[in-house]
PDB file of C-alpha atoms in Angstrom:
ATOM      1  CA  MET C   1     119.787  74.420  67.040  1.00 71.00           C
ATOM      2  CA  ASN C   2     116.140  74.965  66.194  1.00 82.00           C
ATOM      3  CA  TYR C   3     114.444  76.281  69.391  1.00 87.00           C
ATOM      4  CA  THR C   4     111.415  78.579  69.037  1.00 90.00           C
ATOM      5  CA  LEU C   5     110.466  81.857  70.638  1.00 89.00           C
ATOM      6  CA  HIS C   6     107.674  79.993  72.425  1.00 91.00           C
ATOM      7  CA  GLN C   7     110.275  77.719  74.049  1.00 92.00           C
ATOM      8  CA  LEU C   8     112.415  80.673  74.943  1.00 91.00           C
ATOM      9  CA  GLN C   9     109.431  82.380  76.583  1.00 91.00           C
ATOM     10  CA  ILE C  10     108.563  79.170  78.608  1.00 93.00           C
ATOM     11  CA  PHE C  11     112.083  78.610  79.748  1.00 93.00           C
ATOM     12  CA  PHE C  12     112.416  82.341  80.801  1.00 92.00           C
ATOM     13  CA  LYS C  13     109.172  82.071  82.776  1.00 92.00           C
ATOM     14  CA  VAL C  14     110.230  78.868  84.485  1.00 92.00           C
ATOM     15  CA  ALA C  15     113.456  80.448  85.447  1.00 92.00           C
ATOM     16  CA  GLU C  16     111.652  83.580  86.762  1.00 90.00           C
ATOM     17  CA  THR C  17     109.161  81.624  88.900  1.00 90.00           C
ATOM     18  CA  LYS C  18     111.410  78.614  89.658  1.00 90.00           C
ATOM     19  CA  SER C  19     108.320  76.531  89.219  1.00 91.00           C
ATOM     20  CA  ILE C  20     106.757  74.652  86.225  1.00 91.00           C
ATOM     21  CA  THR C  21     103.348  74.946  87.828  1.00 89.00           C
ATOM     22  CA  LYS C  22     103.567  78.708  88.393  1.00 88.00           C
ATOM     23  CA  ALA C  23     104.998  79.239  84.896  1.00 90.00           C
ATOM     24  CA  ALA C  24     102.070  77.400  83.459  1.00 89.00           C
ATOM     25  CA  GLU C  25      99.616  79.475  85.412  1.00 86.00           C
ATOM     26  CA  GLU C  26     101.163  82.711  84.342  1.00 84.00           C
ATOM     27  CA  LEU C  27     101.444  81.716  80.677  1.00 87.00           C
ATOM     28  CA  PHE C  28      97.865  80.258  80.687  1.00 84.00           C
ATOM     29  CA  LEU C  29      99.171  76.833  79.665  1.00 87.00           C
ATOM     30  CA  THR C  30      98.764  73.352  81.131  1.00 91.00           C
ATOM     31  CA  GLN C  31     101.542  71.969  83.213  1.00 90.00           C
ATOM     32  CA  PRO C  32     102.255  69.048  80.855  1.00 91.00           C
ATOM     33  CA  ALA C  33     102.544  71.577  77.947  1.00 91.00           C
ATOM     34  CA  VAL C  34     105.193  73.521  79.835  1.00 91.00           C
ATOM     35  CA  SER C  35     107.051  70.406  80.794  1.00 92.00           C
ATOM     36  CA  ILE C  36     107.129  69.104  77.190  1.00 93.00           C
ATOM     37  CA  GLN C  37     108.299  72.336  75.753  1.00 92.00           C
ATOM     38  CA  LEU C  38     111.006  72.673  78.499  1.00 92.00           C
ATOM     39  CA  LYS C  39     112.149  69.134  77.705  1.00 92.00           C
ATOM     40  CA  ASN C  40     112.347  69.944  74.018  1.00 92.00           C
ATOM     41  CA  PHE C  41     114.314  73.072  74.735  1.00 93.00           C
ATOM     42  CA  GLN C  42     116.710  71.233  77.021  1.00 93.00           C
ATOM     43  CA  GLU C  43     117.422  68.571  74.379  1.00 92.00           C
ATOM     44  CA  GLN C  44     119.101  71.177  72.182  1.00 91.00           C
ATOM     45  CA  PHE C  45     121.878  71.808  74.712  1.00 93.00           C
ATOM     46  CA  PRO C  46     124.484  69.373  75.891  1.00 92.00           C
ATOM     47  CA  ILE C  47     124.651  70.959  79.297  1.00 93.00           C
ATOM     48  CA  PRO C  48     121.761  70.868  81.843  1.00 93.00           C
ATOM     49  CA  LEU C  49     119.708  74.044  82.066  1.00 93.00           C
ATOM     50  CA  THR C  50     117.864  73.055  85.269  1.00 92.00           C
ATOM     51  CA  GLU C  51     118.264  70.706  88.224  1.00 92.00           C
ATOM     52  CA  VAL C  52     115.913  69.496  90.954  1.00 88.00           C
ATOM     53  CA  VAL C  53     117.294  69.372  94.519  1.00 89.00           C
ATOM     54  CA  GLY C  54     114.956  68.368  97.348  1.00 85.00           C
ATOM     55  CA  ARG C  55     111.965  68.640  95.100  1.00 84.00           C
ATOM     56  CA  LYS C  56     112.861  72.311  94.247  1.00 88.00           C
ATOM     57  CA  LEU C  57     113.825  73.422  90.763  1.00 91.00           C
ATOM     58  CA  PHE C  58     117.000  75.381  90.320  1.00 93.00           C
ATOM     59  CA  ILE C  59     118.545  77.007  87.245  1.00 93.00           C
ATOM     60  CA  THR C  60     122.150  75.910  86.635  1.00 93.00           C
ATOM     61  CA  ASP C  61     124.968  78.354  85.931  1.00 93.00           C
ATOM     62  CA  PHE C  62     124.745  77.522  82.306  1.00 94.00           C
ATOM     63  CA  GLY C  63     121.016  77.908  82.407  1.00 92.00           C
ATOM     64  CA  GLN C  64     121.407  81.387  83.919  1.00 93.00           C
ATOM     65  CA  GLU C  65     123.437  82.413  80.889  1.00 93.00           C
ATOM     66  CA  ILE C  66     120.677  81.207  78.604  1.00 93.00           C
ATOM     67  CA  VAL C  67     118.151  83.093  80.698  1.00 92.00           C
ATOM     68  CA  LYS C  68     120.118  86.378  80.145  1.00 92.00           C
ATOM     69  CA  ALA C  69     120.248  85.645  76.361  1.00 91.00           C
ATOM     70  CA  ALA C  70     116.544  84.704  76.267  1.00 90.00           C
ATOM     71  CA  GLU C  71     115.509  87.977  78.063  1.00 89.00           C
ATOM     72  CA  LYS C  72     117.415  90.006  75.479  1.00 88.00           C
ATOM     73  CA  ILE C  73     115.812  88.175  72.646  1.00 89.00           C
ATOM     74  CA  LEU C  74     112.331  88.403  74.060  1.00 85.00           C
ATOM     75  CA  ASN C  75     112.830  92.050  74.744  1.00 81.00           C
ATOM     76  CA  GLU C  76     113.782  92.732  71.156  1.00 80.00           C
ATOM     77  CA  VAL C  77     110.647  90.808  70.033  1.00 80.00           C
ATOM     78  CA  HIS C  78     108.524  93.021  72.227  1.00 74.00           C
ATOM     79  CA  ALA C  79     110.264  96.078  70.804  1.00 70.00           C
ATOM     80  CA  ILE C  80     109.492  94.984  67.272  1.00 74.00           C
ATOM     81  CA  ASN C  81     105.868  94.464  68.168  1.00 70.00           C
ATOM     82  CA  TYR C  82     105.650  97.864  69.871  1.00 62.00           C
ATOM     83  CA  ARG C  83     107.295  99.677  66.932  1.00 67.00           C
ATOM     84  CA  THR C  84     104.875  98.053  64.559  1.00 67.00           C
ATOM     85  CA  MET C  85     101.856  99.149  66.592  1.00 60.00           C
ATOM     86  CA  ALA C  86     103.277 102.619  67.189  1.00 58.00           C
ATOM     87  CA  PHE C  87     103.756 103.024  63.482  1.00 59.00           C
ATOM     88  CA  ALA C  88     100.106 102.138  63.009  1.00 59.00           C
ATOM     89  CA  GLY C  89      99.216 104.913  65.564  1.00 62.00           C
ATOM     90  CA  GLU C  90      98.389 102.599  68.495  1.00 71.00           C
ATOM     91  CA  LEU C  91      99.420 103.208  72.078  1.00 80.00           C
ATOM     92  CA  THR C  92     102.087 100.623  73.000  1.00 81.00           C
ATOM     93  CA  GLY C  93     104.335  99.514  75.827  1.00 83.00           C
ATOM     94  CA  ARG C  94     104.250  97.734  79.167  1.00 87.00           C
ATOM     95  CA  LEU C  95     102.224  98.764  82.189  1.00 94.00           C
ATOM     96  CA  LYS C  96     103.710  97.368  85.379  1.00 94.00           C
ATOM     97  CA  ILE C  97     101.639  97.446  88.552  1.00 96.00           C
ATOM     98  CA  SER C  98     102.189  95.951  91.966  1.00 95.00           C
ATOM     99  CA  VAL C  99      99.055  95.617  94.242  1.00 94.00           C
ATOM    100  CA  VAL C 100      98.354  94.461  97.789  1.00 92.00           C
ATOM    101  CA  SER C 101      96.388  91.225  97.811  1.00 88.00           C
ATOM    102  CA  THR C 102      93.076  92.808  98.767  1.00 89.00           C
ATOM    103  CA  ALA C 103      93.353  95.171  95.829  1.00 92.00           C
ATOM    104  CA  LYS C 104      93.068  92.255  93.377  1.00 91.00           C
ATOM    105  CA  TYR C 105      89.254  92.564  93.912  1.00 92.00           C
ATOM    106  CA  VAL C 106      89.383  96.257  92.837  1.00 94.00           C
ATOM    107  CA  ILE C 107      92.146  97.090  90.300  1.00 95.00           C
ATOM    108  CA  PRO C 108      90.761  94.900  87.503  1.00 95.00           C
ATOM    109  CA  TYR C 109      87.762  97.190  87.199  1.00 95.00           C
ATOM    110  CA  PHE C 110      90.008 100.279  86.709  1.00 96.00           C
ATOM    111  CA  LEU C 111      92.052  98.380  84.095  1.00 96.00           C
ATOM    112  CA  ALA C 112      89.415  96.681  82.026  1.00 95.00           C
ATOM    113  CA  GLU C 113      88.278  99.480  79.723  1.00 95.00           C
ATOM    114  CA  PHE C 114      91.785 100.872  79.338  1.00 94.00           C
ATOM    115  CA  MET C 115      93.166  97.513  78.279  1.00 94.00           C
ATOM    116  CA  ALA C 116      90.316  96.932  75.893  1.00 92.00           C
ATOM    117  CA  GLN C 117      90.891 100.303  74.253  1.00 90.00           C
ATOM    118  CA  ASN C 118      94.681  99.894  74.046  1.00 89.00           C
ATOM    119  CA  LYS C 119      95.467  96.405  72.708  1.00 86.00           C
ATOM    120  CA  GLY C 120      99.183  97.329  72.125  1.00 84.00           C
ATOM    121  CA  VAL C 121      99.638  97.704  75.912  1.00 90.00           C
ATOM    122  CA  ASP C 122     100.901  94.715  77.866  1.00 89.00           C
ATOM    123  CA  LEU C 123      99.986  94.436  81.515  1.00 93.00           C
ATOM    124  CA  ILE C 124     102.259  92.991  84.054  1.00 91.00           C
ATOM    125  CA  MET C 125     100.674  92.858  87.516  1.00 93.00           C
ATOM    126  CA  ASP C 126     102.129  91.393  90.753  1.00 91.00           C
ATOM    127  CA  VAL C 127      99.770  90.672  93.612  1.00 90.00           C
ATOM    128  CA  THR C 128     101.550  90.399  96.953  1.00 89.00           C
ATOM    129  CA  ASN C 129     101.665  91.794 100.504  1.00 88.00           C
ATOM    130  CA  LYS C 130     102.208  95.455 101.308  1.00 89.00           C
ATOM    131  CA  ALA C 131     105.859  95.021 102.248  1.00 90.00           C
ATOM    132  CA  ARG C 132     106.762  93.561  98.881  1.00 91.00           C
ATOM    133  CA  VAL C 133     104.647  96.181  97.058  1.00 93.00           C
ATOM    134  CA  VAL C 134     106.457  99.021  98.760  1.00 93.00           C
ATOM    135  CA  GLU C 135     109.858  97.294  97.986  1.00 93.00           C
ATOM    136  CA  SER C 136     109.031  97.003  94.253  1.00 93.00           C
ATOM    137  CA  LEU C 137     107.927 100.668  94.145  1.00 93.00           C
ATOM    138  CA  GLU C 138     110.962 101.901  95.998  1.00 93.00           C
ATOM    139  CA  ALA C 139     113.284  99.865  93.704  1.00 93.00           C
ATOM    140  CA  ASN C 140     111.590 101.509  90.631  1.00 93.00           C
ATOM    141  CA  GLU C 141     110.546  98.046  89.349  1.00 92.00           C
ATOM    142  CA  VAL C 142     106.942  99.157  88.627  1.00 95.00           C
ATOM    143  CA  ASP C 143     105.069 102.153  87.221  1.00 96.00           C
ATOM    144  CA  PHE C 144     102.354 102.081  89.894  1.00 97.00           C
ATOM    145  CA  ALA C 145     101.431 100.410  93.189  1.00 96.00           C
ATOM    146  CA  MET C 146      98.075 100.164  94.773  1.00 95.00           C
ATOM    147  CA  VAL C 147      97.882 100.260  98.545  1.00 93.00           C
ATOM    148  CA  SER C 148      95.270 101.076 101.254  1.00 89.00           C
ATOM    149  CA  VAL C 149      97.854 102.730 103.506  1.00 86.00           C
ATOM    150  CA  LEU C 150     100.326 105.170 102.026  1.00 87.00           C
ATOM    151  CA  PRO C 151     103.913 104.202 102.695  1.00 86.00           C
ATOM    152  CA  LYS C 152     105.675 106.566 105.090  1.00 85.00           C
ATOM    153  CA  GLN C 153     109.254 105.670 104.323  1.00 86.00           C
ATOM    154  CA  ILE C 154     109.156 106.975 100.687  1.00 91.00           C
ATOM    155  CA  LYS C 155     107.682 110.033  99.041  1.00 92.00           C
ATOM    156  CA  THR C 156     104.922 109.296  96.580  1.00 94.00           C
ATOM    157  CA  GLU C 157     102.329 110.937  94.348  1.00 95.00           C
ATOM    158  CA  SER C 158      98.866 109.348  94.487  1.00 95.00           C
ATOM    159  CA  VAL C 159      95.328 109.274  93.244  1.00 96.00           C
ATOM    160  CA  GLU C 160      92.592 108.225  95.689  1.00 95.00           C
ATOM    161  CA  LEU C 161      90.353 105.460  94.289  1.00 94.00           C
ATOM    162  CA  MET C 162      87.784 104.224  96.870  1.00 93.00           C
ATOM    163  CA  GLN C 163      87.237 103.154 100.475  1.00 92.00           C
ATOM    164  CA  ASN C 164      88.559  99.937 101.910  1.00 93.00           C
ATOM    165  CA  LYS C 165      86.435  98.757 104.882  1.00 94.00           C
ATOM    166  CA  LEU C 166      87.606  96.046 107.247  1.00 95.00           C
ATOM    167  CA  PHE C 167      85.233  94.175 109.536  1.00 96.00           C
ATOM    168  CA  PHE C 168      85.518  91.458 112.205  1.00 95.00           C
ATOM    169  CA  VAL C 169      84.267  88.327 110.489  1.00 95.00           C
ATOM    170  CA  GLY C 170      83.115  84.914 111.643  1.00 93.00           C
ATOM    171  CA  GLY C 171      81.481  81.852 110.007  1.00 92.00           C
ATOM    172  CA  MET C 172      77.980  80.340 110.314  1.00 87.00           C
ATOM    173  CA  GLN C 173      78.926  78.592 113.612  1.00 81.00           C
ATOM    174  CA  HIS C 174      78.735  81.926 115.487  1.00 76.00           C
ATOM    175  CA  GLU C 175      75.361  83.018 116.731  1.00 78.00           C
ATOM    176  CA  LYS C 176      73.737  85.921 114.975  1.00 76.00           C
ATOM    177  CA  LEU C 177      74.272  89.217 116.928  1.00 68.00           C
ATOM    178  CA  ASN C 178      72.498  92.594 116.678  1.00 73.00           C
ATOM    179  CA  LYS C 179      74.674  94.318 119.227  1.00 84.00           C
ATOM    180  CA  PRO C 180      78.426  94.598 119.604  1.00 90.00           C
ATOM    181  CA  ILE C 181      80.296  91.763 121.380  1.00 90.00           C
ATOM    182  CA  LYS C 182      82.034  92.599 124.684  1.00 90.00           C
ATOM    183  CA  LYS C 183      85.724  92.576 125.422  1.00 90.00           C
ATOM    184  CA  GLU C 184      85.648  89.240 127.293  1.00 91.00           C
ATOM    185  CA  GLN C 185      83.617  87.654 124.392  1.00 90.00           C
ATOM    186  CA  PHE C 186      86.198  88.875 121.832  1.00 91.00           C
ATOM    187  CA  GLU C 187      89.121  87.513 123.935  1.00 91.00           C
ATOM    188  CA  GLU C 188      87.601  84.006 123.941  1.00 90.00           C
ATOM    189  CA  LEU C 189      87.589  83.813 120.147  1.00 92.00           C
ATOM    190  CA  PRO C 190      90.552  82.078 118.224  1.00 92.00           C
ATOM    191  CA  LEU C 191      92.001  84.615 115.869  1.00 94.00           C
ATOM    192  CA  ILE C 192      93.396  84.191 112.278  1.00 95.00           C
ATOM    193  CA  TYR C 193      96.116  86.540 111.221  1.00 94.00           C
ATOM    194  CA  ARG C 194      97.659  87.383 107.859  1.00 92.00           C
ATOM    195  CA  GLU C 195     101.419  87.072 107.509  1.00 90.00           C
ATOM    196  CA  GLN C 196     103.965  89.717 108.640  1.00 89.00           C
ATOM    197  CA  GLY C 197     104.164  92.554 106.059  1.00 86.00           C
ATOM    198  CA  SER C 198     100.430  92.458 105.279  1.00 88.00           C
ATOM    199  CA  ALA C 199      98.435  95.735 105.636  1.00 87.00           C
ATOM    200  CA  THR C 200      95.440  93.691 106.837  1.00 90.00           C
ATOM    201  CA  ARG C 201      97.570  92.230 109.608  1.00 91.00           C
ATOM    202  CA  ASN C 202      98.797  95.648 110.571  1.00 90.00           C
ATOM    203  CA  ALA C 203      95.271  96.882 110.903  1.00 91.00           C
ATOM    204  CA  MET C 204      94.259  93.985 112.960  1.00 92.00           C
ATOM    205  CA  GLU C 205      97.154  94.338 115.338  1.00 92.00           C
ATOM    206  CA  THR C 206      96.624  98.110 115.690  1.00 93.00           C
ATOM    207  CA  PHE C 207      92.913  97.429 116.576  1.00 93.00           C
ATOM    208  CA  ILE C 208      93.747  94.782 119.099  1.00 93.00           C
ATOM    209  CA  LYS C 209      96.489  96.823 120.749  1.00 92.00           C
ATOM    210  CA  GLY C 210      94.383  99.997 120.819  1.00 93.00           C
ATOM    211  CA  ASN C 211      91.680  98.175 122.708  1.00 92.00           C
ATOM    212  CA  ALA C 212      94.105  96.237 124.974  1.00 92.00           C
ATOM    213  CA  PHE C 213      92.531  92.976 123.994  1.00 91.00           C
ATOM    214  CA  SER C 214      94.284  89.766 124.971  1.00 89.00           C
ATOM    215  CA  ILE C 215      94.726  87.009 122.394  1.00 84.00           C
ATOM    216  CA  ARG C 216      93.621  83.439 123.195  1.00 73.00           C
ATOM    217  CA  LYS C 217      94.808  81.660 120.137  1.00 71.00           C
ATOM    218  CA  LYS C 218      96.549  82.728 116.911  1.00 83.00           C
ATOM    219  CA  ILE C 219      96.626  81.130 113.464  1.00 91.00           C
ATOM    220  CA  GLU C 220      98.709  82.687 110.648  1.00 93.00           C
ATOM    221  CA  LEU C 221      97.881  82.297 106.962  1.00 93.00           C
ATOM    222  CA  THR C 222      99.484  83.875 103.882  1.00 87.00           C
ATOM    223  CA  SER C 223      96.455  85.069 101.805  1.00 87.00           C
ATOM    224  CA  ASN C 224      93.051  86.540 102.304  1.00 88.00           C
ATOM    225  CA  GLU C 225      91.515  83.553 100.410  1.00 90.00           C
ATOM    226  CA  ALA C 226      93.128  81.174 102.806  1.00 93.00           C
ATOM    227  CA  VAL C 227      91.845  83.219 105.773  1.00 94.00           C
ATOM    228  CA  LYS C 228      88.386  83.294 104.279  1.00 94.00           C
ATOM    229  CA  GLN C 229      88.246  79.514 103.863  1.00 95.00           C
ATOM    230  CA  ALA C 230      89.560  78.934 107.327  1.00 95.00           C
ATOM    231  CA  ILE C 231      86.811  81.126 108.865  1.00 95.00           C
ATOM    232  CA  ILE C 232      84.142  79.349 106.767  1.00 95.00           C
ATOM    233  CA  ALA C 233      85.462  75.986 108.019  1.00 94.00           C
ATOM    234  CA  GLY C 234      85.243  77.244 111.651  1.00 92.00           C
ATOM    235  CA  LEU C 235      88.981  77.556 112.460  1.00 93.00           C
ATOM    236  CA  GLY C 236      88.590  81.074 113.836  1.00 92.00           C
ATOM    237  CA  TYR C 237      87.814  84.702 113.233  1.00 94.00           C
ATOM    238  CA  SER C 238      89.622  87.619 111.634  1.00 95.00           C
ATOM    239  CA  LEU C 239      89.561  91.198 110.480  1.00 95.00           C
ATOM    240  CA  MET C 240      88.812  91.063 106.782  1.00 95.00           C
ATOM    241  CA  PRO C 241      88.317  93.555 103.942  1.00 94.00           C
ATOM    242  CA  LEU C 242      84.691  93.853 102.891  1.00 95.00           C
ATOM    243  CA  ILE C 243      85.668  93.733  99.174  1.00 93.00           C
ATOM    244  CA  GLY C 244      86.750  90.118  99.335  1.00 92.00           C
ATOM    245  CA  ILE C 245      83.766  88.714 101.099  1.00 95.00           C
ATOM    246  CA  LYS C 246      80.793  90.042  99.260  1.00 93.00           C
ATOM    247  CA  ASN C 247      79.459  86.713  97.921  1.00 92.00           C
ATOM    248  CA  GLU C 248      80.069  84.850 101.242  1.00 95.00           C
ATOM    249  CA  LEU C 249      78.124  87.486 103.206  1.00 93.00           C
ATOM    250  CA  ARG C 250      75.203  87.159 100.767  1.00 92.00           C
ATOM    251  CA  THR C 251      75.141  83.371 100.883  1.00 93.00           C
ATOM    252  CA  GLY C 252      75.498  83.317 104.663  1.00 92.00           C
ATOM    253  CA  GLU C 253      78.810  81.542 104.746  1.00 94.00           C
ATOM    254  CA  LEU C 254      80.310  84.460 106.555  1.00 95.00           C
ATOM    255  CA  GLN C 255      78.915  87.157 108.809  1.00 94.00           C
ATOM    256  CA  ILE C 256      80.069  90.464 110.202  1.00 94.00           C
ATOM    257  CA  ILE C 257      80.385  90.311 113.992  1.00 93.00           C
ATOM    258  CA  PRO C 258      79.634  93.711 115.398  1.00 92.00           C
ATOM    259  CA  ILE C 259      82.267  95.185 117.703  1.00 93.00           C
ATOM    260  CA  ALA C 260      82.899  98.719 118.857  1.00 92.00           C
ATOM    261  CA  GLY C 261      85.571 100.634 116.876  1.00 92.00           C
ATOM    262  CA  LEU C 262      84.873  98.781 113.552  1.00 93.00           C
ATOM    263  CA  PRO C 263      84.956  98.936 110.670  1.00 94.00           C
ATOM    264  CA  VAL C 264      88.464 100.242 110.034  1.00 93.00           C
ATOM    265  CA  VAL C 265      88.099 102.473 107.011  1.00 93.00           C
ATOM    266  CA  THR C 266      91.154 103.352 104.788  1.00 91.00           C
ATOM    267  CA  THR C 267      91.403 104.445 101.201  1.00 93.00           C
ATOM    268  CA  TRP C 268      92.908 102.537  98.181  1.00 94.00           C
ATOM    269  CA  ASN C 269      95.397 104.675  96.404  1.00 95.00           C
ATOM    270  CA  LEU C 270      97.227 104.351  93.116  1.00 96.00           C
ATOM    271  CA  VAL C 271     100.761 105.609  93.924  1.00 96.00           C
ATOM    272  CA  TRP C 272     103.929 106.262  92.001  1.00 96.00           C
ATOM    273  CA  LEU C 273     107.341 107.826  92.626  1.00 96.00           C
ATOM    274  CA  PRO C 274     107.514 111.645  91.972  1.00 94.00           C
ATOM    275  CA  ALA C 275     110.736 111.299  90.080  1.00 92.00           C
ATOM    276  CA  LYS C 276     109.453 108.296  87.947  1.00 92.00           C
ATOM    277  CA  LYS C 277     109.450 109.115  84.201  1.00 89.00           C
ATOM    278  CA  LEU C 278     106.159 107.545  83.272  1.00 89.00           C
ATOM    279  CA  SER C 279     105.883 105.917  79.831  1.00 87.00           C
ATOM    280  CA  PRO C 280     103.220 107.022  77.409  1.00 87.00           C
ATOM    281  CA  ALA C 281     101.293 103.850  78.346  1.00 89.00           C
ATOM    282  CA  ALA C 282     101.532 104.680  82.049  1.00 92.00           C
ATOM    283  CA  MET C 283     100.578 108.308  81.588  1.00 91.00           C
ATOM    284  CA  ALA C 284      97.579 107.298  79.577  1.00 91.00           C
ATOM    285  CA  PHE C 285      96.409 104.856  82.273  1.00 95.00           C
ATOM    286  CA  LEU C 286      96.855 107.526  84.920  1.00 95.00           C
ATOM    287  CA  GLU C 287      94.719 109.853  82.872  1.00 93.00           C
ATOM    288  CA  HIS C 288      92.069 107.141  82.286  1.00 94.00           C
ATOM    289  CA  VAL C 289      91.817 106.322  86.066  1.00 96.00           C
ATOM    290  CA  THR C 290      91.541 110.027  86.940  1.00 95.00           C
ATOM    291  CA  ALA C 291      88.796 110.555  84.470  1.00 95.00           C
ATOM    292  CA  THR C 292      86.759 107.421  84.975  1.00 96.00           C
ATOM    293  CA  LYS C 293      87.182 106.462  88.724  1.00 96.00           C
ATOM    294  CA  GLU C 294      83.936 107.999  89.891  1.00 95.00           C
ATOM    295  CA  THR C 295      81.860 106.298  87.220  1.00 95.00           C
ATOM    296  CA  ILE C 296      83.598 102.915  87.985  1.00 95.00           C
ATOM    297  CA  ILE C 297      82.956 103.220  91.700  1.00 95.00           C
ATOM    298  CA  GLN C 298      79.297 104.005  91.171  1.00 94.00           C
ATOM    299  CA  GLN C 299      78.730 101.229  88.657  1.00 94.00           C
ATOM    300  CA  LYS C 300      80.778  98.398  90.335  1.00 93.00           C
ATOM    301  CA  PHE C 301      81.010  99.234  93.994  1.00 94.00           C
ATOM    302  CA  LYS C 302      77.719 100.838  94.940  1.00 92.00           C
ATOM    303  CA  TRP C 303      77.004  97.669  97.075  1.00 93.00           C
ATOM    304  CA  PHE C 304      79.599  99.005  99.593  1.00 90.00           C
ATOM    305  CA  GLU C 305      76.995 101.427 100.880  1.00 87.00           C
ATOM    306  CA  GLU C 306      74.989  98.505 102.416  1.00 87.00           C
ATOM    307  CA  TYR C 307      77.658  98.017 105.097  1.00 88.00           C
TER     308      TYR C 307
END
């Protein structure tokens, strides 16, 4: 057998994502490149590693054994790299963060300088809904999580970062308004919701329930980008975080529709478990965020004050 570390890495990522397309995206490779390397890797084994059933990719029992072996090998390679950098006096290790989908517009700014200064640190970041973020934190799968509403079911330590403002948003098809819409006007509008488990959905449901609004029509989508495009296309209206619609507000593709009780204002927090033994890389990142957050907010998010 003559497989390479590159092929092991690709096979492991395909097994992890159960998708050639997703593996290619996460590895910053083209889909054909991943398919070719996966085929070359498979040719070195007499037993199938994967199978496709109903257009879905599955890892065979034998493939799962190879996945376990590949993970051990790749971890050893990472360890060698970290030891080499540590010997040279560089900060090394993995930084694992899980963030709610709206936070993907915020957290990169708090990471950029830190990652540039510490090239021996590998970043693994999962962008998902609040329910999954809390699960990964509770299961001790990550160093930090970033949420706009602190989880009540688990005890956490936290650092406040910046405000999260949610407004009621419509597209160009809605007339421009200078005064808040009335209850009966709101109830005539088709609404677009995020999926269950989303903090944005929870905020929208709480707002509607608190005002005793009736719902005329409901559409459910699984990402803020999907909601944004649906609003632009004229499918409906939704409560959206300001952070994700800056450009569309300025180009006029979206508009904030005034309504009493809005915006909903929460705060993004970087959170971690009190009992978590933070690695040197995680501790260094926490210190970096604490020391630089005010400067980053002033430099990158001063436009928030316009709304």
